[in-house]
Amino acid sequence: MYNNVMKLYKLSFPTTSKAAPIFGDVLAEVVLAVSWYEVDEDTDHWIFECTLNNETSHQNLRELITETAQSHHLPVPEIEVCDLPDTDWLEQTWKNFPARQIGKFFIYGSHSKTDIPVDLIGLEINAATAFGSGEHETTTACIEALTKMHAQGWQTRHPLDMGCGSGILAMVIAKLWQLPVLAVDNDPESVRVTQANAQINNCADTITALCNEGFDGNAVKSKGPFDLIVANILAAPLCDMAPDMAQSITPKGRVVLSGLLVRQLNEVRQAYEKVGFTLIDQHIIGDWAALVFEQ
């Protein structure tokens, strides 16, 4: 019988906000998953974690981390490795991803036996290798913002999902407004997952998913300007993108931004107001926020 239980380990070490992505780029290719989170904003203390199985040499990872630190003139971190409890990860994923209603949408995984309520729009999204299965507050806030805009009668004719992840926001737009959506991401795996999810949800004819680095490259430049841009990324890249957003949006066009913490709200707001946007709405869920700007 197939067994979903596998032996996993967690490797972790202290780092900083600037160093974490450097380690992430290197280790993402050789482990199952990487993540990092902030411990203390005042001291820029972050923790980097990666998950690995028993086929990955702990010693090789230690050497790789040391080489990466030295080549980037970073302190060599003190590394800890611990066992993760034996878990049926497939069953655990299903338990952690129950069907849920967000705005006008009923989002569920393929494991769900629940019928779709007649007054809601069903979206089948499975936890996968690309971000955006609906369970995170940032995705929820974006869907609520888009649902509210649609309910208020606001119209879009040429939308863009920037950093599409699983493609969930592109599908929300396509389902609400019944029109084609361009979805781009700099990760080929996200593009693949978006295309697969579009097929599952009968959006293959309305969603074009392409690999593109932000606003650079013909995938976005040749198809703009857009009257709606959604971007569920992170605060820092969102701020960096503000000038490109302003150049790529039509007059009276809107951008929906998320992936930012409430304490980062003013920073993002200032970056977008500086290039001519006006904040018209915000959706806050816990520590996370989604902002709606109009040009």
Short mmCIF file of C-alpha atoms in Angstrom, two decimals:
data_model
loop_
_atom_site.label_atom_id
_atom_site.label_comp_id
_atom_site.label_asym_id
_atom_site.label_seq_id
_atom_site.Cartn_x
_atom_site.Cartn_y
_atom_site.Cartn_z
CA MET A 1 0.00 0.00 0.00
CA TYR A 2 1.26 3.49 -0.82
CA ASN A 3 2.32 5.36 2.30
CA ASN A 4 2.19 9.17 2.39
CA VAL A 5 4.34 9.24 5.54
CA MET A 6 7.92 10.29 4.80
CA LYS A 7 10.83 11.12 7.07
CA LEU A 8 11.50 14.85 6.97
CA TYR A 9 13.96 17.18 8.68
CA LYS A 10 14.03 20.91 9.38
CA LEU A 11 17.26 22.84 8.94
CA SER A 12 17.27 26.37 10.35
CA PHE A 13 19.62 29.23 11.09
CA PRO A 14 19.47 32.95 12.01
CA THR A 15 19.84 35.46 9.19
CA THR A 16 18.83 38.95 8.04
CA SER A 17 16.26 40.35 5.61
CA LYS A 18 18.91 40.91 2.94
CA ALA A 19 20.70 37.60 3.38
CA ALA A 20 17.61 35.37 3.51
CA PRO A 21 16.74 35.65 -0.21
CA ILE A 22 20.35 34.88 -1.11
CA PHE A 23 20.24 31.62 0.82
CA GLY A 24 16.75 30.98 -0.54
CA ASP A 25 17.85 31.20 -4.17
CA VAL A 26 20.62 28.67 -3.57
CA LEU A 27 18.82 26.18 -1.32
CA ALA A 28 15.46 26.15 -3.13
CA GLU A 29 17.03 23.97 -5.81
CA VAL A 30 18.22 21.23 -3.45
CA VAL A 31 15.58 20.95 -0.67
CA LEU A 32 11.83 20.38 -0.53
CA ALA A 33 10.85 23.84 0.69
CA VAL A 34 12.38 27.07 1.99
CA SER A 35 10.95 29.91 4.06
CA TRP A 36 12.11 32.75 6.28
CA TYR A 37 10.36 34.95 8.80
CA GLU A 38 11.08 38.00 10.90
CA VAL A 39 11.76 37.64 14.62
CA ASP A 40 12.73 41.19 15.59
CA GLU A 41 12.23 44.19 13.28
CA ASP A 42 14.49 46.47 15.33
CA THR A 43 17.52 44.16 15.08
CA ASP A 44 16.72 42.74 11.61
CA HIS A 45 16.71 39.25 13.13
CA TRP A 46 15.19 36.64 10.80
CA ILE A 47 15.03 32.85 10.85
CA PHE A 48 15.66 30.83 7.70
CA GLU A 49 14.15 27.35 7.52
CA CYS A 50 14.21 24.60 4.94
CA THR A 51 12.56 21.19 4.82
CA LEU A 52 14.47 18.18 3.51
CA ASN A 53 14.11 14.42 3.37
CA ASN A 54 16.57 11.64 4.17
CA GLU A 55 17.88 11.63 0.60
CA THR A 56 19.53 15.02 1.15
CA SER A 57 22.91 15.07 2.87
CA HIS A 58 22.92 17.35 5.89
CA GLN A 59 26.67 17.77 5.59
CA ASN A 60 26.43 18.80 1.94
CA LEU A 61 23.84 21.43 2.89
CA ARG A 62 26.07 22.77 5.64
CA GLU A 63 28.93 23.10 3.17
CA LEU A 64 26.66 24.79 0.61
CA ILE A 65 25.42 27.29 3.19
CA THR A 66 28.99 28.03 4.27
CA GLU A 67 30.14 28.53 0.67
CA THR A 68 27.16 30.80 -0.06
CA ALA A 69 27.83 32.94 3.01
CA GLN A 70 31.52 33.30 2.24
CA SER A 71 30.99 34.11 -1.44
CA HIS A 72 28.57 36.92 -0.50
CA HIS A 73 30.71 38.18 2.41
CA LEU A 74 28.08 37.14 4.96
CA PRO A 75 28.67 35.65 8.41
CA VAL A 76 28.59 31.86 8.36
CA PRO A 77 25.43 31.02 10.31
CA GLU A 78 25.05 28.52 13.13
CA ILE A 79 22.89 25.74 11.70
CA GLU A 80 20.45 23.50 13.55
CA VAL A 81 18.87 20.33 12.14
CA CYS A 82 15.98 18.56 13.83
CA ASP A 83 13.60 15.73 12.96
CA LEU A 84 10.07 16.58 11.94
CA PRO A 85 7.36 14.27 13.30
CA ASP A 86 6.17 11.45 11.07
CA THR A 87 3.08 12.81 9.36
CA ASP A 88 0.79 11.79 6.53
CA TRP A 89 1.42 15.05 4.66
CA LEU A 90 -1.31 14.48 2.07
CA GLU A 91 -3.93 13.96 4.76
CA GLN A 92 -2.56 16.91 6.74
CA THR A 93 -2.74 19.18 3.70
CA TRP A 94 -6.36 18.23 3.15
CA LYS A 95 -7.22 18.93 6.79
CA ASN A 96 -5.51 22.32 6.61
CA PHE A 97 -7.28 23.27 3.41
CA PRO A 98 -11.03 22.85 3.97
CA ALA A 99 -13.52 24.25 1.48
CA ARG A 100 -14.27 27.89 2.23
CA GLN A 101 -16.28 30.85 0.99
CA ILE A 102 -14.46 34.05 0.05
CA GLY A 103 -16.63 36.79 -1.39
CA LYS A 104 -18.68 35.26 -4.21
CA PHE A 105 -16.38 32.24 -4.43
CA PHE A 106 -16.43 28.75 -2.97
CA ILE A 107 -12.84 27.50 -3.00
CA TYR A 108 -12.14 23.83 -2.48
CA GLY A 109 -9.53 21.16 -3.10
CA SER A 110 -10.00 18.06 -5.22
CA HIS A 111 -10.31 16.04 -1.98
CA SER A 112 -13.43 17.97 -0.92
CA LYS A 113 -16.74 16.14 -1.14
CA THR A 114 -18.76 19.28 -0.42
CA ASP A 115 -21.29 20.45 -2.99
CA ILE A 116 -20.81 23.96 -4.35
CA PRO A 117 -23.55 26.28 -3.03
CA VAL A 118 -25.87 27.35 -5.84
CA ASP A 119 -25.28 31.08 -5.28
CA LEU A 120 -21.47 30.86 -5.29
CA ILE A 121 -18.79 30.41 -7.97
CA GLY A 122 -16.74 27.27 -7.49
CA LEU A 123 -12.94 27.26 -7.84
CA GLU A 124 -10.94 24.05 -7.44
CA ILE A 125 -7.49 24.97 -6.15
CA ASN A 126 -5.16 22.41 -4.63
CA ALA A 127 -2.22 23.18 -2.36
CA ALA A 128 0.71 22.92 -4.76
CA THR A 129 4.12 24.28 -5.71
CA ALA A 130 2.86 27.80 -6.43
CA PHE A 131 1.52 30.31 -3.90
CA GLY A 132 -2.18 31.06 -3.76
CA SER A 133 -4.68 28.40 -2.71
CA GLY A 134 -6.98 30.88 -0.97
CA GLU A 135 -6.10 30.06 2.63
CA HIS A 136 -3.68 32.94 3.19
CA GLU A 137 -5.03 36.28 4.37
CA THR A 138 -3.40 38.15 1.47
CA THR A 139 -5.21 36.05 -1.14
CA THR A 140 -8.47 36.30 0.79
CA ALA A 141 -8.16 40.10 1.01
CA CYS A 142 -7.54 40.38 -2.75
CA ILE A 143 -10.55 38.22 -3.57
CA GLU A 144 -12.73 40.28 -1.23
CA ALA A 145 -11.50 43.50 -2.87
CA LEU A 146 -12.20 42.21 -6.38
CA THR A 147 -15.62 40.88 -5.38
CA LYS A 148 -16.53 44.26 -3.88
CA MET A 149 -15.41 46.13 -7.00
CA HIS A 150 -17.53 43.86 -9.18
CA ALA A 151 -20.55 44.20 -6.89
CA GLN A 152 -20.24 48.00 -7.11
CA GLY A 153 -20.45 47.81 -10.89
CA TRP A 154 -16.85 48.74 -11.65
CA GLN A 155 -15.80 47.38 -15.04
CA THR A 156 -12.49 46.10 -16.38
CA ARG A 157 -11.75 45.24 -19.99
CA HIS A 158 -8.01 44.53 -19.96
CA PRO A 159 -6.70 43.06 -16.66
CA LEU A 160 -3.27 41.79 -15.60
CA ASP A 161 -2.34 39.42 -12.76
CA MET A 162 1.26 40.33 -11.92
CA GLY A 163 3.04 37.51 -10.07
CA CYS A 164 0.18 35.07 -10.61
CA GLY A 165 1.38 32.16 -8.41
CA SER A 166 -1.35 29.53 -8.69
CA GLY A 167 -3.45 31.77 -10.95
CA ILE A 168 -6.25 32.08 -8.41
CA LEU A 169 -6.65 35.85 -8.78
CA ALA A 170 -6.58 35.65 -12.57
CA MET A 171 -9.38 33.07 -12.39
CA VAL A 172 -11.37 35.24 -9.97
CA ILE A 173 -11.19 38.12 -12.45
CA ALA A 174 -12.05 35.88 -15.39
CA LYS A 175 -15.07 34.42 -13.57
CA LEU A 176 -16.37 37.75 -12.24
CA TRP A 177 -16.07 39.84 -15.38
CA GLN A 178 -16.21 37.05 -17.99
CA LEU A 179 -13.23 38.27 -20.01
CA PRO A 180 -9.63 37.31 -20.90
CA VAL A 181 -6.86 37.85 -18.31
CA LEU A 182 -3.10 38.02 -18.78
CA ALA A 183 -1.25 36.27 -15.93
CA VAL A 184 2.54 36.52 -15.59
CA ASP A 185 5.13 35.23 -13.14
CA ASN A 186 8.91 35.03 -13.12
CA ASP A 187 8.71 31.41 -11.94
CA PRO A 188 8.07 28.85 -14.73
CA GLU A 189 6.51 26.48 -12.19
CA SER A 190 3.90 29.12 -11.28
CA VAL A 191 3.07 29.53 -14.96
CA ARG A 192 2.65 25.76 -15.29
CA VAL A 193 0.42 25.57 -12.20
CA THR A 194 -1.67 28.53 -13.42
CA GLN A 195 -2.21 26.84 -16.77
CA ALA A 196 -3.20 23.58 -15.06
CA ASN A 197 -5.63 25.35 -12.69
CA ALA A 198 -7.13 27.30 -15.57
CA GLN A 199 -7.79 24.02 -17.37
CA ILE A 200 -9.40 22.45 -14.29
CA ASN A 201 -11.67 25.47 -13.78
CA ASN A 202 -12.72 25.92 -17.43
CA CYS A 203 -10.66 29.09 -17.80
CA ALA A 204 -8.09 27.81 -20.30
CA ASP A 205 -9.63 29.91 -23.08
CA THR A 206 -9.67 33.12 -21.03
CA ILE A 207 -6.35 33.03 -19.13
CA THR A 208 -3.01 33.49 -20.86
CA ALA A 209 -0.17 32.54 -18.47
CA LEU A 210 3.35 33.61 -19.44
CA CYS A 211 6.78 33.71 -17.82
CA ASN A 212 7.97 37.30 -17.42
CA GLU A 213 10.23 39.20 -15.04
CA GLY A 214 7.98 41.87 -13.54
CA PHE A 215 7.14 44.59 -16.04
CA ASP A 216 10.22 43.90 -18.15
CA GLY A 217 10.00 41.91 -21.38
CA ASN A 218 7.49 41.80 -24.19
CA ALA A 219 5.00 39.60 -22.35
CA VAL A 220 3.73 42.67 -20.48
CA LYS A 221 5.00 45.66 -22.45
CA SER A 222 3.45 44.61 -25.75
CA LYS A 223 0.04 43.94 -24.20
CA GLY A 224 -0.41 47.06 -22.03
CA PRO A 225 -1.66 49.38 -20.84
CA PHE A 226 -4.10 47.65 -18.48
CA ASP A 227 -7.13 48.99 -16.65
CA LEU A 228 -6.76 46.55 -13.73
CA ILE A 229 -3.56 45.14 -12.25
CA VAL A 230 -3.54 42.78 -9.27
CA ALA A 231 -0.28 41.95 -7.52
CA ASN A 232 -0.13 39.77 -4.42
CA ILE A 233 3.62 39.80 -3.84
CA LEU A 234 5.54 41.51 -1.00
CA ALA A 235 5.82 45.11 0.20
CA ALA A 236 9.36 45.80 -1.04
CA PRO A 237 8.85 44.66 -4.66
CA LEU A 238 5.45 46.36 -4.71
CA CYS A 239 7.13 49.67 -3.81
CA ASP A 240 9.79 49.10 -6.46
CA MET A 241 7.08 48.42 -9.03
CA ALA A 242 5.14 51.64 -8.36
CA PRO A 243 6.60 53.63 -11.33
CA ASP A 244 6.03 50.69 -13.69
CA MET A 245 2.49 50.31 -12.39
CA ALA A 246 1.84 53.98 -13.13
CA GLN A 247 3.17 53.63 -16.68
CA SER A 248 1.23 50.42 -17.33
CA ILE A 249 -2.21 51.51 -16.07
CA THR A 250 -4.88 53.37 -18.03
CA PRO A 251 -6.47 56.60 -16.75
CA LYS A 252 -8.97 55.71 -14.01
CA GLY A 253 -7.46 52.22 -13.93
CA ARG A 254 -7.07 50.40 -10.63
CA VAL A 255 -4.39 48.33 -8.95
CA VAL A 256 -5.07 45.84 -6.16
CA LEU A 257 -1.97 45.20 -4.05
CA SER A 258 -1.38 42.67 -1.31
CA GLY A 259 1.32 40.58 0.33
CA LEU A 260 2.01 43.41 2.76
CA LEU A 261 1.70 43.60 6.51
CA VAL A 262 -0.46 46.29 8.11
CA ARG A 263 2.69 47.98 9.47
CA GLN A 264 3.94 48.28 5.85
CA LEU A 265 0.72 49.89 4.63
CA ASN A 266 1.91 53.51 4.83
CA GLU A 267 5.19 52.68 3.09
CA VAL A 268 3.34 51.17 0.11
CA ARG A 269 0.75 53.92 0.12
CA GLN A 270 3.39 56.63 -0.07
CA ALA A 271 5.18 54.87 -2.93
CA TYR A 272 1.98 54.76 -5.01
CA GLU A 273 0.72 58.22 -4.13
CA LYS A 274 4.12 59.56 -5.20
CA VAL A 275 3.48 58.34 -8.77
CA GLY A 276 -0.08 59.61 -9.00
CA PHE A 277 -2.29 56.90 -7.46
CA THR A 278 -5.07 57.55 -4.95
CA LEU A 279 -5.94 55.00 -2.26
CA ILE A 280 -9.67 54.27 -2.55
CA ASP A 281 -10.12 51.13 -0.45
CA GLN A 282 -8.34 48.74 1.87
CA HIS A 283 -9.08 45.27 3.21
CA ILE A 284 -7.37 44.21 6.42
CA ILE A 285 -7.39 40.64 7.71
CA GLY A 286 -5.36 40.07 10.85
CA ASP A 287 -1.85 41.43 10.28
CA TRP A 288 -2.24 41.56 6.48
CA ALA A 289 -3.65 44.17 4.13
CA ALA A 290 -4.81 44.58 0.55
CA LEU A 291 -4.92 48.08 -0.93
CA VAL A 292 -6.93 49.35 -3.89
CA PHE A 293 -5.55 52.37 -5.74
CA GLU A 294 -6.96 54.34 -8.67
CA GLN A 295 -4.88 56.31 -11.16
#
